[in-house]
């Protein structure tokens, strides 16, 4: 039984029709019929029940189909990994990560990649979103990870992980708190009520800054920017001290900081970016060379949040 014969059988199971299968495979019907009979003889059982309505897989036939799919997938992955040895672009792969993600998950990511693909040299670069964009198109990195709403024209983008709620860090004793409401056990506040609030943001070039600006633009508020910081946790600290309010993602770190203060207010779901996800951005020419299991390793290594 050859790989081509397995591929033919997979197509026959998919269509459950001899005529359609031979059209898709560009082979003759006698050739496919002979192949089916030969495989059934080798196995010692029927793969299909024949009738005027077509072919119906037997229970053993279904098991054969599932096993054949696994075998062909393994073979395709073997070809993909073997091809990496001939691709100079993938002798090394440099991945850009934002600082907070690099701090938490860079060790696991590198360990998992090196273990699965020892023939490739992997390295990480810690940088903010705007810097990573420039590095991506200068081929200083071949892949970058950031949060929505960042979009990169000319790159292939893959979302991963659960959704994060976007929240307001409302400064202690803010008069805007009177407009808050409770829904499903969570505090909500429309950002239009931040119009008279002193505001803090992360620095220009960070995806969290882009997120905050997008929310303010959507609600038609020009923020009264008072402070800038590199760290989302500092935004919460300013709110706790009654200095400024801010907008940012509801990360696990933020939830931990807010256990006693209750300064987090979710943004209503009518806003486009009331929830965000992380995204991997890759140049198209590199994306074509990456085996799917490598992408799965990267995604799984960086799944640092659960949806709430």
C-alpha positions as a Python dict, from the first residue, in 0.01 Angstrom:
ca = {
    (1, 'X'): (0, 0, 0),
    (2, 'X'): (160, 327, -114),
    (3, 'X'): (113, 685, 4),
    (4, 'X'): (-53, 766, -328),
    (5, 'X'): (-301, 486, -270),
    (6, 'X'): (-375, 620, 79),
    (7, 'X'): (-433, 964, -73),
    (8, 'X'): (-671, 814, -329),
    (9, 'X'): (-863, 634, -56),
    (10, 'X'): (-890, 953, 151),
    (11, 'X'): (-1045, 1130, -148),
    (12, 'X'): (-1287, 842, -198),
    (13, 'X'): (-1394, 859, 166),
    (14, 'X'): (-1432, 1235, 139),
    (15, 'X'): (-1655, 1226, -170),
    (16, 'X'): (-1815, 882, -116),
    (17, 'X'): (-1858, 882, -492),
    (18, 'X'): (-1631, 707, -743),
    (19, 'X'): (-1694, 950, -1030),
    (20, 'X'): (-1627, 1264, -825),
    (21, 'X'): (-1317, 1110, -669),
    (22, 'X'): (-1154, 1028, -1004),
    (23, 'X'): (-1231, 1380, -1129),
    (24, 'X'): (-1058, 1533, -828),
    (25, 'X'): (-763, 1292, -849),
    (26, 'X'): (-720, 1309, -1230),
    (27, 'X'): (-702, 931, -1258),
    (28, 'X'): (-917, 676, -1440),
    (29, 'X'): (-1211, 505, -1272),
    (30, 'X'): (-1074, 154, -1343),
    (31, 'X'): (-748, 251, -1170),
    (32, 'X'): (-932, 370, -859),
    (33, 'X'): (-1163, 66, -856),
    (34, 'X'): (-867, -172, -880),
    (35, 'X'): (-689, 17, -602),
    (36, 'X'): (-993, -12, -374),
    (37, 'X'): (-1028, -386, -437),
    (38, 'X'): (-656, -443, -384),
    (39, 'X'): (-653, -259, -48),
    (40, 'X'): (-969, -434, 72),
    (41, 'X'): (-807, -768, -18),
    (42, 'X'): (-489, -676, 175),
    (43, 'X'): (-688, -567, 480),
    (44, 'X'): (-931, -856, 471),
    (45, 'X'): (-1244, -642, 512),
    (46, 'X'): (-1460, -401, 313),
    (47, 'X'): (-1404, -29, 337),
    (48, 'X'): (-1740, 58, 180),
    (49, 'X'): (-2085, -83, 131),
    (50, 'X'): (-2180, -41, -237),
    (51, 'X'): (-2531, 63, -348),
    (52, 'X'): (-2703, 257, -626),
    (53, 'X'): (-2680, 566, -405),
    (54, 'X'): (-2300, 546, -389),
    (55, 'X'): (-2049, 433, -132),
    (56, 'X'): (-2114, 415, 242),
    (57, 'X'): (-1812, 368, 472),
    (58, 'X'): (-1819, 62, 696),
    (59, 'X'): (-1720, 99, 1062),
    (60, 'X'): (-1381, -55, 988),
    (61, 'X'): (-1359, 166, 680),
    (62, 'X'): (-1406, 475, 896),
    (63, 'X'): (-1122, 359, 1122),
    (64, 'X'): (-905, 310, 814),
    (65, 'X'): (-989, 662, 691),
    (66, 'X'): (-899, 821, 1026),
    (67, 'X'): (-570, 631, 1037),
    (68, 'X'): (-492, 727, 675),
    (69, 'X'): (-543, 1096, 753),
    (70, 'X'): (-297, 1071, 1042),
    (71, 'X'): (-41, 892, 825),
    (72, 'X'): (-63, 1147, 543),
    (73, 'X'): (-41, 1435, 794),
    (74, 'X'): (271, 1284, 951),
    (75, 'X'): (426, 1243, 608),
    (76, 'X'): (351, 1604, 512),
    (77, 'X'): (506, 1725, 836),
    (78, 'X'): (814, 1512, 765),
    (79, 'X'): (845, 1676, 422),
    (80, 'X'): (806, 2021, 578),
    (81, 'X'): (1078, 1956, 836),
    (82, 'X'): (1309, 1803, 576),
    (83, 'X'): (1262, 2107, 353),
    (84, 'X'): (1377, 2332, 639),
    (85, 'X'): (1727, 2192, 599),
    (86, 'X'): (1741, 2342, 249),
    (87, 'X'): (1589, 2680, 341),
    (88, 'X'): (1856, 2935, 429),
    (89, 'X'): (1581, 3168, 555),
    (90, 'X'): (1504, 2923, 833),
    (91, 'X'): (1850, 2831, 948),
    (92, 'X'): (1769, 3092, 1210),
    (93, 'X'): (1447, 3256, 1327),
    (94, 'X'): (1428, 3569, 1541),
    (95, 'X'): (1101, 3651, 1716),
    (96, 'X'): (1002, 3992, 1851),
    (97, 'X'): (811, 4005, 2181),
    (98, 'X'): (677, 4294, 2391),
    (99, 'X'): (865, 4333, 2722),
    (100, 'X'): (595, 4194, 2955),
    (101, 'X'): (553, 3882, 2738),
    (102, 'X'): (928, 3834, 2708),
    (103, 'X'): (969, 3859, 3085),
    (104, 'X'): (705, 3594, 3155),
    (105, 'X'): (732, 3345, 2871),
    (106, 'X'): (1059, 3377, 2677),
    (107, 'X'): (1225, 3083, 2858),
    (108, 'X'): (942, 2838, 2787),
    (109, 'X'): (912, 2956, 2428),
    (110, 'X'): (1281, 2908, 2348),
    (111, 'X'): (1299, 2575, 2531),
    (112, 'X'): (997, 2436, 2343),
    (113, 'X'): (1119, 2556, 2003),
    (114, 'X'): (1475, 2428, 2049),
    (115, 'X'): (1341, 2090, 2161),
    (116, 'X'): (1113, 2050, 1858),
    (117, 'X'): (1346, 2201, 1593),
    (118, 'X'): (1710, 2158, 1702),
    (119, 'X'): (1831, 2228, 1347),
    (120, 'X'): (1709, 2590, 1366),
    (121, 'X'): (1872, 2865, 1571),
    (122, 'X'): (1598, 3054, 1759),
    (123, 'X'): (1640, 3387, 1934),
    (124, 'X'): (1413, 3652, 2084),
    (125, 'X'): (1414, 4029, 2064),
    (126, 'X'): (1239, 4238, 2329),
    (127, 'X'): (1094, 4562, 2190),
    (128, 'X'): (784, 4779, 2172),
    (129, 'X'): (535, 4747, 1890),
    (130, 'X'): (651, 5032, 1665),
    (131, 'X'): (1014, 4922, 1692),
    (132, 'X'): (918, 4562, 1612),
    (133, 'X'): (728, 4676, 1300),
    (134, 'X'): (1039, 4845, 1164),
    (135, 'X'): (1257, 4547, 1251),
    (136, 'X'): (1013, 4308, 1083),
    (137, 'X'): (1030, 4482, 747),
    (138, 'X'): (1407, 4524, 776),
    (139, 'X'): (1434, 4146, 835),
    (140, 'X'): (1597, 4202, 1174),
    (141, 'X'): (1318, 3982, 1308),
    (142, 'X'): (1107, 3736, 1106),
    (143, 'X'): (805, 3728, 1337),
    (144, 'X'): (652, 3954, 1603),
    (145, 'X'): (383, 3922, 1868),
    (146, 'X'): (158, 4202, 1987),
    (147, 'X'): (-197, 4271, 2101),
    (148, 'X'): (-489, 4410, 1905),
    (149, 'X'): (-577, 4662, 1772),
    (150, 'X'): (-230, 4672, 1611),
    (151, 'X'): (-247, 4582, 1242),
    (152, 'X'): (52, 4543, 1010),
    (153, 'X'): (-10, 4594, 641),
    (154, 'X'): (181, 4344, 428),
    (155, 'X'): (218, 4084, 705),
    (156, 'X'): (26, 3762, 767),
    (157, 'X'): (-156, 3775, 1101),
    (158, 'X'): (-267, 3490, 1330),
    (159, 'X'): (-483, 3552, 1641),
    (160, 'X'): (-432, 3323, 1938),
    (161, 'X'): (-530, 3279, 2300),
    (162, 'X'): (-845, 3391, 2476),
    (163, 'X'): (-1000, 3736, 2461),
    (164, 'X'): (-901, 4002, 2714),
    (165, 'X'): (-1155, 4258, 2830),
    (166, 'X'): (-1054, 4622, 2788),
    (167, 'X'): (-1107, 4817, 3109),
    (168, 'X'): (-1094, 5162, 3263),
    (169, 'X'): (-864, 5208, 3562),
    (170, 'X'): (-1076, 5472, 3733),
    (171, 'X'): (-889, 5688, 3982),
    (172, 'X'): (-1002, 5661, 4342),
    (173, 'X'): (-1287, 5898, 4434),
    (174, 'X'): (-1346, 5997, 4071),
    (175, 'X'): (-1687, 6162, 4014),
    (176, 'X'): (-1722, 5947, 3700),
    (177, 'X'): (-1793, 5647, 3925),
    (178, 'X'): (-2154, 5765, 3962),
    (179, 'X'): (-2218, 5658, 3600),
    (180, 'X'): (-2100, 5300, 3652),
    (181, 'X'): (-2333, 5001, 3645),
    (182, 'X'): (-2318, 4630, 3725),
    (183, 'X'): (-2369, 4359, 3460),
    (184, 'X'): (-2313, 3986, 3519),
    (185, 'X'): (-2127, 4066, 3838),
    (186, 'X'): (-1878, 4306, 3671),
    (187, 'X'): (-1847, 4685, 3691),
    (188, 'X'): (-1897, 4873, 3362),
    (189, 'X'): (-1838, 5236, 3269),
    (190, 'X'): (-1873, 5412, 2934),
    (191, 'X'): (-1545, 5593, 2851),
    (192, 'X'): (-1741, 5904, 2746),
    (193, 'X'): (-1744, 5984, 3118),
    (194, 'X'): (-1365, 6022, 3115),
    (195, 'X'): (-1392, 6355, 2935),
    (196, 'X'): (-1300, 6558, 3245),
    (197, 'X'): (-1062, 6301, 3394),
    (198, 'X'): (-683, 6342, 3412),
    (199, 'X'): (-549, 6054, 3201),
    (200, 'X'): (-238, 5837, 3197),
    (201, 'X'): (-128, 5626, 2900),
    (202, 'X'): (157, 5397, 2812),
    (203, 'X'): (416, 5543, 2578),
    (204, 'X'): (375, 5600, 2206),
    (205, 'X'): (470, 5290, 2009),
    (206, 'X'): (318, 5043, 2256),
    (207, 'X'): (11, 4845, 2151),
    (208, 'X'): (-162, 4939, 2479),
    (209, 'X'): (-120, 5307, 2385),
    (210, 'X'): (-274, 5240, 2044),
    (211, 'X'): (-563, 5061, 2217),
    (212, 'X'): (-629, 5350, 2454),
    (213, 'X'): (-621, 5605, 2173),
    (214, 'X'): (-860, 5394, 1963),
    (215, 'X'): (-1115, 5381, 2248),
    (216, 'X'): (-1097, 5756, 2308),
    (217, 'X'): (-1136, 5822, 1936),
    (218, 'X'): (-1441, 5596, 1913),
    (219, 'X'): (-1620, 5767, 2202),
    (220, 'X'): (-1525, 6114, 2078),
    (221, 'X'): (-1324, 6216, 2385),
    (222, 'X'): (-995, 6406, 2367),
    (223, 'X'): (-798, 6273, 2665),
    (224, 'X'): (-640, 6516, 2912),
    (225, 'X'): (-304, 6339, 2910),
    (226, 'X'): (-113, 6399, 3233),
    (227, 'X'): (129, 6105, 3266),
    (228, 'X'): (303, 5848, 3045),
    (229, 'X'): (458, 5520, 3156),
    (230, 'X'): (600, 5202, 3005),
    (231, 'X'): (408, 4972, 3238),
    (232, 'X'): (36, 4889, 3249),
    (233, 'X'): (69, 4812, 3621),
    (234, 'X'): (174, 5175, 3678),
    (235, 'X'): (-154, 5291, 3523),
    (236, 'X'): (-337, 5102, 3796),
    (237, 'X'): (-102, 5243, 4063),
    (238, 'X'): (-180, 5600, 3952),
    (239, 'X'): (-554, 5521, 3971),
    (240, 'X'): (-511, 5370, 4318),
    (241, 'X'): (-342, 5689, 4438),
    (242, 'X'): (-618, 5906, 4288),
    (243, 'X'): (-382, 6071, 4039),
    (244, 'X'): (-514, 5967, 3696),
    (245, 'X'): (-752, 5731, 3518),
    (246, 'X'): (-651, 5514, 3223),
    (247, 'X'): (-764, 5254, 2969),
    (248, 'X'): (-589, 4921, 2917),
    (249, 'X'): (-625, 4541, 2890),
    (250, 'X'): (-753, 4344, 3190),
    (251, 'X'): (-451, 4120, 3233),
    (252, 'X'): (-409, 3874, 3519),
    (253, 'X'): (-152, 4109, 3675),
    (254, 'X'): (-405, 4392, 3674),
    (255, 'X'): (-672, 4169, 3827),
    (256, 'X'): (-430, 4068, 4102),
    (257, 'X'): (-350, 4432, 4178),
    (258, 'X'): (-718, 4525, 4192),
    (259, 'X'): (-840, 4257, 4434),
    (260, 'X'): (-893, 4509, 4715),
    (261, 'X'): (-930, 4840, 4532),
    (262, 'X'): (-1207, 4758, 4279),
    (263, 'X'): (-1096, 5033, 4042),
    (264, 'X'): (-1147, 4828, 3723),
    (265, 'X'): (-1450, 4904, 3506),
    (266, 'X'): (-1508, 4714, 3184),
    (267, 'X'): (-1589, 4902, 2866),
    (268, 'X'): (-1937, 4832, 2720),
    (269, 'X'): (-1943, 4564, 2452),
    (270, 'X'): (-2083, 4812, 2198),
    (271, 'X'): (-1726, 4939, 2154),
    (272, 'X'): (-1522, 4774, 1880),
    (273, 'X'): (-1227, 4706, 2108),
    (274, 'X'): (-1414, 4609, 2424),
    (275, 'X'): (-1220, 4282, 2392),
    (276, 'X'): (-884, 4213, 2229),
    (277, 'X'): (-665, 3914, 2141),
    (278, 'X'): (-294, 3862, 2089),
    (279, 'X'): (-165, 3824, 1733),
    (280, 'X'): (142, 3681, 1563),
    (281, 'X'): (258, 3878, 1258),
    (282, 'X'): (485, 3716, 997),
    (283, 'X'): (622, 3825, 661),
    (284, 'X'): (452, 3626, 380),
    (285, 'X'): (776, 3476, 248),
    (286, 'X'): (859, 3340, 594),
    (287, 'X'): (503, 3225, 660),
    (288, 'X'): (521, 2994, 357),
    (289, 'X'): (819, 2813, 509),
    (290, 'X'): (687, 2758, 861),
    (291, 'X'): (542, 2416, 946),
    (292, 'X'): (210, 2435, 1127),
    (293, 'X'): (335, 2254, 1440),
    (294, 'X'): (594, 2530, 1490),
    (295, 'X'): (317, 2790, 1497),
    (296, 'X'): (124, 2576, 1744),
    (297, 'X'): (427, 2561, 1974),
    (298, 'X'): (462, 2940, 1965),
    (299, 'X'): (92, 2998, 2034),
    (300, 'X'): (77, 2744, 2317),
    (301, 'X'): (393, 2882, 2479),
    (302, 'X'): (244, 3233, 2486),
    (303, 'X'): (-111, 3151, 2601),
    (304, 'X'): (-74, 3350, 2917),
    (305, 'X'): (-432, 3467, 2970),
    (306, 'X'): (-771, 3306, 3001),
    (307, 'X'): (-1091, 3468, 2887),
    (308, 'X'): (-1305, 3622, 3162),
}
